[in-house]
Short mmCIF file of C-alpha atoms and ligand atoms in Angstrom, two decimals:
data_model
loop_
_atom_site.label_atom_id
_atom_site.label_comp_id
_atom_site.label_asym_id
_atom_site.label_seq_id
_atom_site.Cartn_x
_atom_site.Cartn_y
_atom_site.Cartn_z
CA MET A 18 -38.16 -0.03 -14.30
CA TYR A 19 -37.59 3.53 -13.04
CA ASP A 20 -37.19 6.56 -15.27
CA ILE A 21 -34.07 7.63 -13.33
CA ALA A 22 -31.73 5.85 -10.90
CA VAL A 23 -29.62 8.33 -8.94
CA ILE A 24 -26.45 7.26 -7.12
CA GLY A 25 -25.75 9.67 -4.23
CA GLY A 26 -28.13 11.75 -2.12
CA GLY A 27 -26.22 15.04 -1.85
CA PRO A 28 -27.20 18.31 -3.58
CA GLY A 29 -26.58 16.84 -7.06
CA GLY A 30 -28.48 13.62 -6.35
CA TYR A 31 -31.37 14.96 -4.29
CA ALA A 32 -31.90 17.90 -6.67
CA THR A 33 -32.13 15.39 -9.55
CA ALA A 34 -34.72 13.40 -7.60
CA LEU A 35 -36.73 16.51 -6.63
CA TYR A 36 -36.70 18.17 -10.05
CA ALA A 37 -37.87 14.99 -11.81
CA HIS A 38 -41.39 15.56 -10.39
CA ASN A 39 -41.85 18.42 -12.87
CA PHE A 40 -41.97 15.82 -15.63
CA GLY A 41 -43.75 13.06 -13.72
CA LEU A 42 -40.65 10.84 -13.78
CA SER A 43 -40.19 7.96 -11.33
CA VAL A 44 -36.93 8.03 -9.36
CA ALA A 45 -34.85 5.56 -7.32
CA LEU A 46 -32.39 7.46 -5.08
CA ILE A 47 -29.51 5.44 -3.65
CA GLU A 48 -27.53 6.75 -0.67
CA LYS A 49 -24.91 4.89 1.36
CA ASP A 50 -24.97 7.26 4.33
CA ARG A 51 -27.71 9.82 5.06
CA ILE A 52 -29.60 11.90 2.54
CA GLY A 53 -28.15 15.44 2.41
CA GLY A 54 -24.57 14.78 1.33
CA THR A 55 -21.55 16.89 2.15
CA CYS A 56 -23.51 20.15 1.93
CA LEU A 57 -26.15 19.43 4.55
CA LEU A 58 -24.16 17.08 6.81
CA ARG A 59 -20.48 18.04 6.57
CA GLY A 60 -20.24 21.25 4.55
CA CYS A 61 -22.19 24.38 3.68
CA ILE A 62 -24.89 24.16 6.33
CA PRO A 63 -23.01 23.11 9.49
CA ALA A 64 -20.07 25.38 8.61
CA LYS A 65 -22.30 28.41 8.08
CA ALA A 66 -24.29 27.64 11.24
CA LEU A 67 -21.05 27.85 13.26
CA ILE A 68 -19.92 30.94 11.35
CA GLU A 69 -23.25 32.57 12.28
CA SER A 70 -22.59 31.84 15.97
CA GLY A 71 -19.18 33.49 15.55
CA ALA A 72 -20.78 36.53 13.91
CA VAL A 73 -23.29 36.92 16.75
CA PHE A 74 -20.44 36.66 19.28
CA SER A 75 -18.54 39.36 17.42
CA THR A 76 -21.58 41.65 17.32
CA VAL A 77 -22.17 41.26 21.03
CA LYS A 78 -18.48 41.86 21.79
CA SER A 79 -18.59 45.18 19.94
CA ALA A 80 -22.07 46.14 21.19
CA ALA A 81 -20.83 48.75 23.69
CA GLU A 82 -19.50 50.84 20.79
CA PHE A 83 -23.12 51.08 19.55
CA GLY A 84 -24.42 52.08 22.96
CA VAL A 85 -25.60 48.61 23.94
CA VAL A 86 -23.91 47.67 27.19
CA SER A 87 -24.01 44.08 28.42
CA SER A 88 -21.77 41.92 30.56
CA GLU A 89 -18.62 40.55 28.87
CA PRO A 90 -19.82 37.72 26.56
CA HIS A 91 -18.10 34.36 26.34
CA PHE A 92 -18.40 31.80 23.58
CA GLU A 93 -20.09 28.56 24.64
CA TRP A 94 -18.77 26.02 22.13
CA PRO A 95 -21.11 23.10 23.06
CA THR A 96 -24.17 25.36 22.67
CA ALA A 97 -23.00 26.59 19.25
CA MET A 98 -22.37 22.96 18.22
CA ALA A 99 -25.79 21.89 19.48
CA ARG A 100 -27.45 24.71 17.53
CA LYS A 101 -25.51 23.69 14.43
CA GLY A 102 -26.76 20.10 14.94
CA LYS A 103 -30.37 21.32 15.20
CA VAL A 104 -30.06 23.38 12.00
CA VAL A 105 -28.66 20.34 10.16
CA GLU A 106 -31.29 17.91 11.50
CA GLY A 107 -34.10 20.34 10.63
CA LEU A 108 -32.95 20.62 7.04
CA VAL A 109 -32.18 16.90 6.60
CA ASN A 110 -35.59 15.91 7.98
CA GLY A 111 -37.29 18.53 5.83
CA LEU A 112 -35.52 17.16 2.76
CA ALA A 113 -36.47 13.57 3.61
CA GLY A 114 -40.10 14.69 3.92
CA LEU A 115 -40.01 16.54 0.61
CA LEU A 116 -38.52 13.53 -1.21
CA LYS A 117 -41.28 11.35 0.23
CA THR A 118 -43.98 13.81 -0.81
CA ARG A 119 -42.56 13.83 -4.33
CA GLY A 120 -42.77 10.02 -4.45
CA VAL A 121 -39.02 9.43 -4.67
CA GLU A 122 -38.08 5.89 -3.64
CA THR A 123 -34.91 5.84 -1.53
CA PHE A 124 -32.56 2.87 -1.19
CA ASP A 125 -30.00 2.56 1.64
CA GLY A 126 -26.76 1.11 0.34
CA PHE A 127 -23.76 1.51 -1.92
CA GLY A 128 -24.67 2.04 -5.55
CA SER A 129 -22.49 0.86 -8.42
CA LEU A 130 -22.96 0.66 -12.15
CA ALA A 131 -23.84 -2.78 -13.47
CA GLY A 132 -24.23 -1.95 -17.17
CA ASN A 133 -26.45 0.20 -19.36
CA GLY A 134 -29.60 1.06 -17.39
CA ARG A 135 -28.59 -1.14 -14.45
CA VAL A 136 -27.41 -0.25 -10.94
CA THR A 137 -26.54 -2.61 -8.09
CA VAL A 138 -27.26 -1.50 -4.53
CA SER A 139 -25.11 -3.36 -1.97
CA HIS A 140 -26.66 -3.24 1.49
CA ASP A 141 -24.82 -3.34 4.84
CA ASP A 142 -26.20 -6.83 5.63
CA GLY A 143 -24.49 -8.24 2.52
CA SER A 144 -27.64 -8.43 0.38
CA ALA A 145 -28.01 -6.58 -2.92
CA THR A 146 -30.83 -5.03 -4.95
CA GLU A 147 -30.71 -4.69 -8.73
CA ILE A 148 -32.35 -1.56 -10.12
CA GLU A 149 -33.24 -0.92 -13.73
CA ALA A 150 -33.74 2.59 -15.08
CA ARG A 151 -34.07 4.42 -18.37
CA ALA A 152 -31.34 6.85 -17.28
CA ILE A 153 -28.72 6.86 -14.53
CA VAL A 154 -27.41 9.98 -12.78
CA VAL A 155 -24.14 9.58 -10.90
CA ALA A 156 -23.79 12.11 -8.06
CA THR A 157 -21.37 10.47 -5.64
CA GLY A 158 -19.64 13.70 -4.62
CA SER A 159 -16.30 14.21 -2.97
CA THR A 160 -14.33 13.71 0.22
CA PRO A 161 -11.46 15.70 1.84
CA SER A 162 -7.99 15.06 0.47
CA SER A 163 -4.70 15.47 2.29
CA ILE A 164 -0.97 15.87 1.65
CA PRO A 165 1.85 13.38 2.36
CA GLY A 166 2.54 13.02 6.10
CA TYR A 167 -0.82 14.56 7.01
CA ASP A 168 -3.05 11.46 7.00
CA PHE A 169 -6.23 12.19 8.93
CA ASP A 170 -6.31 10.52 12.36
CA GLY A 171 -9.48 12.39 13.32
CA VAL A 172 -7.89 13.70 16.53
CA ALA A 173 -4.65 15.62 16.00
CA ILE A 174 -4.74 15.85 12.21
CA VAL A 175 -8.23 16.42 10.96
CA SER A 176 -10.34 17.28 7.93
CA SER A 177 -13.28 19.67 7.81
CA ASP A 178 -15.53 16.63 8.48
CA HIS A 179 -13.92 16.18 11.92
CA ALA A 180 -13.59 19.89 12.75
CA LEU A 181 -17.33 20.42 12.27
CA ASP A 182 -17.89 17.91 15.09
CA TRP A 183 -15.22 18.96 17.61
CA ASP A 184 -16.80 18.60 21.03
CA ALA A 185 -14.49 21.19 22.60
CA GLN A 186 -13.03 24.41 21.29
CA PRO A 187 -9.32 23.97 20.51
CA SER A 188 -7.13 26.67 22.00
CA SER A 189 -4.84 26.65 18.95
CA VAL A 190 -5.14 25.31 15.40
CA ALA A 191 -2.85 25.19 12.38
CA ILE A 192 -4.86 25.28 9.16
CA VAL A 193 -3.03 23.94 6.12
CA GLY A 194 -4.49 25.54 3.00
CA ALA A 195 -5.95 29.06 2.77
CA GLY A 196 -8.56 28.30 0.13
CA VAL A 197 -12.25 28.92 0.74
CA ILE A 198 -12.71 26.21 3.39
CA GLY A 199 -9.43 27.01 5.19
CA CYS A 200 -10.23 30.74 5.33
CA GLU A 201 -13.80 30.17 6.53
CA PHE A 202 -12.51 28.04 9.43
CA ALA A 203 -9.72 30.56 10.17
CA SER A 204 -12.24 33.41 10.27
CA PHE A 205 -14.67 31.60 12.56
CA LEU A 206 -12.09 30.10 14.92
CA ALA A 207 -10.21 33.39 15.34
CA GLU A 208 -13.49 35.22 15.90
CA VAL A 209 -14.35 32.95 18.83
CA GLY A 210 -10.91 33.15 20.41
CA THR A 211 -8.87 30.20 19.08
CA GLU A 212 -5.25 30.97 18.13
CA VAL A 213 -5.04 30.34 14.38
CA HIS A 214 -1.99 29.72 12.19
CA LEU A 215 -2.93 29.69 8.51
CA PHE A 216 -0.52 28.16 5.98
CA GLU A 217 -0.72 28.60 2.21
CA VAL A 218 1.94 27.66 -0.36
CA GLN A 219 0.74 30.38 -2.71
CA ASP A 220 1.28 33.99 -1.73
CA GLN A 221 -2.36 35.04 -1.38
CA LEU A 222 -5.42 34.06 0.65
CA VAL A 223 -7.95 32.17 -1.51
CA PRO A 224 -5.63 31.88 -4.52
CA GLY A 225 -7.48 32.81 -7.69
CA MET A 226 -9.68 35.50 -6.22
CA GLU A 227 -9.03 39.21 -6.88
CA PRO A 228 -5.93 40.40 -4.95
CA GLU A 229 -7.86 43.50 -3.79
CA ALA A 230 -10.37 41.23 -2.01
CA ALA A 231 -7.55 39.10 -0.59
CA LYS A 232 -6.06 42.29 0.89
CA VAL A 233 -9.37 43.14 2.58
CA LEU A 234 -9.46 39.66 4.10
CA SER A 235 -5.77 39.77 5.13
CA ARG A 236 -6.33 43.06 6.96
CA ALA A 237 -9.37 41.66 8.81
CA PHE A 238 -7.46 38.46 9.70
CA ARG A 239 -4.44 40.46 10.94
CA ARG A 240 -6.70 42.58 13.16
CA ARG A 241 -8.19 39.41 14.62
CA GLY A 242 -4.73 37.95 15.30
CA VAL A 243 -4.67 35.21 12.63
CA LYS A 244 -1.02 34.33 11.96
CA MET A 245 -0.80 34.06 8.19
CA HIS A 246 2.10 32.14 6.68
CA LEU A 247 1.76 32.75 2.94
CA GLY A 248 4.11 31.39 0.29
CA VAL A 249 5.18 28.77 2.81
CA GLY A 250 5.01 24.96 2.66
CA VAL A 251 4.68 22.88 5.82
CA GLY A 252 7.09 20.08 6.78
CA GLN A 253 6.27 16.73 8.37
CA PRO A 254 4.14 17.16 11.51
CA LYS A 255 5.13 15.61 14.87
CA VAL A 256 2.29 14.46 17.10
CA ALA A 257 3.21 14.27 20.82
CA GLY A 258 0.54 13.75 23.44
CA ASP A 259 -2.23 16.30 22.95
CA SER A 260 -0.31 18.58 20.63
CA VAL A 261 1.14 18.66 17.13
CA THR A 262 4.22 20.51 15.95
CA VAL A 263 4.17 21.80 12.38
CA PRO A 264 7.53 22.82 10.90
CA PHE A 265 7.72 25.52 8.22
CA GLY A 266 10.79 27.27 6.78
CA ASP A 267 13.28 27.50 9.67
CA ASP A 268 10.50 27.76 12.20
CA GLU A 269 7.80 25.61 13.76
CA VAL A 270 4.55 26.04 15.63
CA THR A 271 2.95 23.76 18.23
CA VAL A 272 -0.84 23.61 18.30
CA ASP A 273 -3.73 21.49 19.62
CA LYS A 274 -4.98 20.48 16.18
CA VAL A 275 -4.02 20.58 12.53
CA LEU A 276 -6.88 21.08 10.09
CA VAL A 277 -5.93 20.12 6.54
CA ALA A 278 -8.00 22.02 3.96
CA VAL A 279 -6.15 21.42 0.70
CA GLY A 280 -9.06 20.36 -1.49
CA ARG A 281 -11.38 17.46 -2.14
CA ARG A 282 -11.19 14.35 -4.29
CA PRO A 283 -14.04 12.75 -6.25
CA MET A 284 -15.65 9.55 -4.93
CA THR A 285 -15.75 7.49 -8.10
CA ASP A 286 -13.18 4.74 -7.35
CA ALA A 287 -15.55 1.94 -6.41
CA ILE A 288 -18.65 2.59 -8.51
CA ASN A 289 -17.55 0.45 -11.47
CA LEU A 290 -17.40 3.09 -14.20
CA ASP A 291 -15.93 0.36 -16.45
CA ALA A 292 -19.33 -1.34 -16.59
CA VAL A 293 -20.56 1.45 -18.88
CA GLY A 294 -17.17 2.34 -20.39
CA ILE A 295 -16.63 5.74 -18.72
CA ALA A 296 -12.97 6.78 -18.54
CA ALA A 297 -12.48 9.07 -15.53
CA GLU A 298 -9.78 11.76 -15.47
CA ARG A 299 -8.02 11.59 -12.07
CA GLY A 300 -11.36 10.35 -10.73
CA TYR A 301 -13.43 13.17 -12.29
CA ILE A 302 -16.05 12.29 -14.89
CA PRO A 303 -16.00 14.21 -18.20
CA VAL A 304 -19.46 15.25 -19.44
CA ASP A 305 -21.02 17.22 -22.26
CA THR A 306 -21.90 20.28 -20.17
CA ALA A 307 -24.85 21.12 -22.44
CA THR A 308 -26.65 18.00 -21.18
CA MET A 309 -24.47 16.57 -18.34
CA MET A 310 -24.36 13.24 -20.22
CA THR A 311 -21.16 11.21 -19.93
CA SER A 312 -19.54 9.30 -22.79
CA ALA A 313 -22.01 6.46 -21.98
CA PRO A 314 -25.46 7.14 -23.51
CA GLY A 315 -28.11 7.46 -20.80
CA VAL A 316 -25.55 7.89 -17.99
CA TYR A 317 -25.23 11.41 -16.56
CA ALA A 318 -22.93 12.91 -13.93
CA VAL A 319 -23.57 15.99 -11.76
CA GLY A 320 -21.96 17.79 -8.84
CA ASP A 321 -18.48 17.54 -7.38
CA ILE A 322 -17.46 14.53 -9.53
CA VAL A 323 -17.82 16.43 -12.83
CA ALA A 324 -14.51 17.25 -14.49
CA GLY A 325 -13.68 20.95 -14.77
CA THR A 326 -16.70 22.55 -13.08
CA PRO A 327 -16.71 24.27 -9.64
CA GLN A 328 -17.34 22.07 -6.58
CA LEU A 329 -20.30 23.98 -5.17
CA ALA A 330 -23.76 22.99 -4.01
CA HIS A 331 -25.54 25.50 -6.24
CA VAL A 332 -23.56 24.24 -9.25
CA ALA A 333 -24.68 20.70 -8.36
CA PHE A 334 -28.34 21.90 -8.24
CA ALA A 335 -28.03 23.60 -11.64
CA GLU A 336 -26.34 20.56 -13.20
CA ALA A 337 -29.09 18.32 -11.82
CA ILE A 338 -31.70 20.54 -13.50
CA ALA A 339 -29.77 20.34 -16.79
CA ALA A 340 -29.53 16.52 -16.57
CA VAL A 341 -33.21 15.99 -15.71
CA THR A 342 -34.35 18.38 -18.44
CA HIS A 343 -32.34 16.43 -21.00
CA ILE A 344 -33.56 13.05 -19.75
CA ALA A 345 -37.20 14.19 -19.75
CA THR A 346 -37.37 16.30 -22.90
CA GLY A 347 -34.15 15.89 -24.88
CA GLU A 348 -33.74 19.66 -24.57
CA THR A 349 -30.77 21.46 -23.07
CA ALA A 350 -30.87 23.66 -19.98
CA SER A 351 -27.14 24.14 -19.74
CA VAL A 352 -25.51 25.88 -16.82
CA ASP A 353 -23.97 29.31 -17.47
CA TYR A 354 -20.65 28.62 -15.75
CA ASN A 355 -19.57 32.22 -16.50
CA ALA A 356 -22.14 33.61 -14.09
CA ILE A 357 -21.82 31.34 -11.05
CA PRO A 358 -21.62 33.32 -7.81
CA MET A 359 -18.70 32.31 -5.56
CA VAL A 360 -18.96 33.20 -1.88
CA VAL A 361 -16.38 32.98 0.88
CA TYR A 362 -18.27 33.18 4.18
CA THR A 363 -15.50 34.85 6.13
CA HIS A 364 -15.87 38.03 8.17
CA PRO A 365 -16.05 40.12 6.06
CA GLU A 366 -17.59 38.05 3.28
CA ILE A 367 -16.04 37.96 -0.17
CA ALA A 368 -18.05 37.14 -3.27
CA TRP A 369 -17.43 37.25 -6.97
CA VAL A 370 -19.00 36.35 -10.26
CA GLY A 371 -17.58 35.93 -13.74
CA ARG A 372 -13.94 36.53 -14.53
CA THR A 373 -11.34 38.15 -12.33
CA GLU A 374 -9.05 40.68 -13.99
CA ALA A 375 -6.30 38.04 -14.31
CA ALA A 376 -8.68 35.44 -15.76
CA ALA A 377 -10.17 37.91 -18.26
CA THR A 378 -6.71 38.98 -19.37
CA SER A 379 -5.54 35.40 -19.78
CA ASP A 380 -8.71 34.72 -21.81
CA GLY A 381 -7.48 37.39 -24.22
CA TYR A 382 -9.70 40.34 -23.26
CA ALA A 383 -8.40 43.90 -23.16
CA VAL A 384 -9.89 44.84 -19.81
CA GLU A 385 -10.56 47.93 -17.79
CA THR A 386 -11.27 47.79 -14.09
CA THR A 387 -12.73 50.12 -11.49
CA GLU A 388 -12.86 49.86 -7.72
CA HIS A 389 -14.92 51.60 -5.07
CA GLY A 390 -13.92 51.22 -1.42
CA MET A 391 -16.47 51.21 1.41
CA ARG A 392 -14.71 53.74 3.62
CA GLY A 393 -17.07 56.53 2.52
CA VAL A 394 -20.23 54.45 2.12
CA GLY A 395 -22.84 55.66 4.65
CA ARG A 396 -24.34 52.29 5.54
CA ALA A 397 -20.88 50.70 5.94
CA ILE A 398 -19.94 53.48 8.38
CA ILE A 399 -23.24 52.99 10.25
CA GLN A 400 -22.52 49.26 10.56
CA GLY A 401 -18.90 49.87 11.56
CA GLU A 402 -17.65 47.75 8.64
CA THR A 403 -15.74 50.03 6.31
CA GLY A 404 -12.92 47.72 5.22
CA GLY A 405 -14.60 46.41 2.06
CA THR A 406 -14.37 47.13 -1.63
CA VAL A 407 -16.11 46.48 -4.97
CA LYS A 408 -14.13 45.74 -8.13
CA ILE A 409 -15.65 45.67 -11.61
CA VAL A 410 -13.95 44.04 -14.60
CA ALA A 411 -15.22 45.04 -18.06
CA GLU A 412 -14.03 44.57 -21.61
CA GLN A 413 -12.58 47.88 -22.87
CA GLY A 414 -15.58 49.65 -24.40
CA GLY A 415 -17.64 46.47 -23.96
CA GLN A 416 -19.59 44.24 -21.62
CA LEU A 417 -19.13 43.43 -17.94
CA LEU A 418 -16.90 40.38 -17.52
CA GLY A 419 -16.82 39.96 -13.77
CA ALA A 420 -17.12 41.60 -10.39
CA THR A 421 -15.97 41.08 -6.81
CA VAL A 422 -17.50 42.40 -3.61
CA ALA A 423 -15.65 42.26 -0.28
CA GLY A 424 -17.63 43.48 2.69
CA PRO A 425 -20.66 42.84 4.87
CA GLY A 426 -23.40 40.92 3.04
CA ALA A 427 -21.23 40.37 -0.05
CA GLY A 428 -22.74 36.88 -0.47
CA GLU A 429 -26.20 38.43 -0.91
CA MET A 430 -25.13 41.52 -2.87
CA ILE A 431 -23.26 39.55 -5.52
CA HIS A 432 -26.53 38.44 -7.09
CA GLU A 433 -27.27 41.80 -8.69
CA LEU A 434 -23.90 41.52 -10.40
CA MET A 435 -24.69 37.91 -11.32
CA TYR A 436 -27.59 39.18 -13.45
CA ALA A 437 -25.51 41.98 -14.94
CA VAL A 438 -22.64 39.63 -15.87
CA GLY A 439 -25.02 36.82 -16.92
CA PHE A 440 -27.00 39.14 -19.20
CA GLU A 441 -23.71 40.50 -20.59
CA ALA A 442 -24.74 44.04 -19.68
CA LEU A 443 -22.62 47.03 -20.55
CA PRO A 444 -21.39 48.99 -17.50
CA SER A 445 -23.53 51.94 -18.69
CA GLU A 446 -26.68 49.75 -18.76
CA ALA A 447 -26.08 48.42 -15.25
CA ALA A 448 -25.04 51.84 -13.90
CA ALA A 449 -28.30 53.42 -15.09
CA PHE A 450 -30.22 51.72 -12.26
CA VAL A 451 -30.53 53.50 -8.92
CA HIS A 452 -29.45 51.90 -5.63
CA ALA A 453 -31.34 52.67 -2.43
CA HIS A 454 -29.64 54.94 0.07
CA PRO A 455 -28.16 54.21 2.52
CA THR A 456 -27.16 50.68 1.54
CA ILE A 457 -23.85 48.88 1.19
CA SER A 458 -24.93 48.06 -2.38
CA GLU A 459 -24.38 51.71 -3.25
CA ALA A 460 -20.69 50.78 -3.50
CA ILE A 461 -21.66 48.56 -6.47
CA GLY A 462 -23.52 51.45 -8.11
CA GLU A 463 -20.49 53.70 -7.57
CA ALA A 464 -18.05 51.15 -9.04
CA LEU A 465 -20.36 50.67 -12.05
CA MET A 466 -20.64 54.43 -12.55
CA ALA A 467 -16.85 54.69 -12.41
CA SER A 468 -16.72 52.04 -15.20
CA THR A 469 -18.69 54.41 -17.44
CA GLY A 470 -16.02 57.06 -16.83
CA ARG A 471 -18.39 59.27 -14.78
CA SER A 472 -18.25 58.72 -11.04
CA LEU A 473 -20.42 60.35 -8.38
CA HIS A 474 -18.74 60.27 -4.96
P1 FAD B 504 -21.96 15.37 -2.01
O1 FAD B 504 -22.63 16.46 -1.30
O2 FAD B 504 -20.60 14.95 -1.55
O3 FAD B 504 -22.95 14.12 -1.95
C1 FAD B 504 -22.61 12.88 -2.47
C2 FAD B 504 -23.44 11.84 -1.75
O4 FAD B 504 -23.28 10.60 -2.40
C3 FAD B 504 -23.04 11.62 -0.29
O5 FAD B 504 -24.19 11.66 0.51
C4 FAD B 504 -22.40 10.23 -0.30
O6 FAD B 504 -22.60 9.53 0.93
C5 FAD B 504 -23.15 9.57 -1.43
N1 FAD B 504 -22.43 8.48 -2.08
C6 FAD B 504 -21.14 8.49 -2.52
N2 FAD B 504 -20.86 7.32 -3.14
C7 FAD B 504 -21.99 6.58 -3.10
C8 FAD B 504 -22.33 5.29 -3.59
N3 FAD B 504 -21.46 4.57 -4.30
N4 FAD B 504 -23.57 4.83 -3.36
C9 FAD B 504 -24.47 5.58 -2.66
N5 FAD B 504 -24.21 6.78 -2.19
C10 FAD B 504 -22.99 7.29 -2.41
N6 FAD B 504 -20.71 24.65 -1.41
C11 FAD B 504 -21.44 25.77 -1.58
O7 FAD B 504 -22.04 25.96 -2.64
N7 FAD B 504 -21.53 26.71 -0.59
C12 FAD B 504 -20.87 26.56 0.59
O8 FAD B 504 -20.97 27.43 1.46
C13 FAD B 504 -20.09 25.40 0.79
N8 FAD B 504 -19.44 25.21 1.96
C14 FAD B 504 -18.73 24.06 2.14
C15 FAD B 504 -18.08 23.89 3.36
C16 FAD B 504 -17.35 22.75 3.58
C17 FAD B 504 -16.64 22.58 4.91
C18 FAD B 504 -17.28 21.74 2.58
C19 FAD B 504 -16.51 20.47 2.80
C20 FAD B 504 -17.94 21.89 1.37
C21 FAD B 504 -18.66 23.06 1.14
N9 FAD B 504 -19.32 23.28 -0.08
C22 FAD B 504 -20.03 24.44 -0.26
C23 FAD B 504 -19.26 22.31 -1.20
C24 FAD B 504 -20.55 21.48 -1.27
O9 FAD B 504 -20.77 20.85 -0.04
C25 FAD B 504 -20.43 20.48 -2.39
O10 FAD B 504 -20.09 21.14 -3.58
C26 FAD B 504 -21.73 19.73 -2.60
O11 FAD B 504 -22.11 19.04 -1.43
C27 FAD B 504 -21.57 18.74 -3.76
O12 FAD B 504 -22.73 18.01 -3.93
P2 FAD B 504 -22.68 16.55 -4.57
O13 FAD B 504 -24.08 16.06 -4.59
O14 FAD B 504 -21.90 16.55 -5.82
O15 FAD B 504 -21.81 15.67 -3.56
#
């Protein structure tokens, strides 16, 4: 009998298994593929490794402007892919080693619920192992979804899973969906010279983020030649030979590949939720977010399969910590979903935390906002990246509710605002701290000062 049986070895599952060592709990970790999940194998890590190659290419291309003259660079796709593979393997092997050191027992196979405290592992050779545990954590994650007529064939019409393994650089791509994943691919592919058409039915890049940040990204995409088709739905694609034609409005575009990035669906269909009486909502599992326990006592869910929480690796980590803490101690370590940093790893990066102005208003707050652009920020001028902005959302006369940073290093800078929003600071409390000069973060200090009604520059 184990203390915890975990189904799924992605960020939610492996974080559960790793964190359990703090309490001396024994863990069985069941994975049907490879340990690492979407994040390490088909998501965050490989995508950001390629994006980094694109960023280096961009830096070298503009080096002459900084007085560094080299021969004209070209982008070597196979080398970037090979580097991405090495980064992934290094992290996956490191994780496997860490799990071993922590005494986690891993089982290869498909896990399904067999009743309270019981999990069946079905192996590829047709055999099965029955596991008993005091608690079960379901962390089976998600997989790319598509739209009618755009079934993935892995060649012409692909998901992010396929695109991260393309062995040659496509000369043109249509990306359907300008959410986070679609925009990250658009940014990278355009940066390395692929012709990109980006389609989005809503009228903004990354719907839901602050429009000011979307404008920064639109300008950068336009400069890099991304053809943005916003507020436009796509018609049925026609595959002919090595190309695909995508109709939209009265027009059409013919490209090498279509990458569909319209969201992800939870992988809970085949795990026998009925065995413990869990009723999923469109495949997502409802939980008590204070503990991550489902409606079935002793059965927890974490990560992308949880109903109503963001599908992010760091959210999965935090939910795993909450679940393990409850299993081990009965105490709660609930996730503060109001202070989760969101990062879009485009060039420039966009990051936000807490509520946008629209979200705060729809939650009933009377809000006031301030913005500070990066055009006059010394470090931004030095780096040649002046297109960004910082926007602060605060309750009128009250606490900080949210903030967005668009610009170089936004994904790192957002964390100072994470603390400010998480600790429910007043703009005046946050603005009292001094930012180093010259840094891009000074734009945050300026926007906070403006929220107090007294600006500096
Ligand atoms: P997953 O990572 O999907 O892991 C689930 C695991 O369970 C898989 O290994 C699967 O094989 C296994 N499994 C499923 N069913 C069973 C079963 N029945 N039995 C045994 N094993 C099973 N998030 C970020 O925070 N930052 C990013 O920059 C970021 N970039 C992304 C880029 C892309 C292209 C994509 C697709 C996603 C990105 N994400 C990012 C999202 C992130 O990858 C997910 O939120 C995260 O992986 C979710 O973790 P999880 O453990 O819930 O699920």
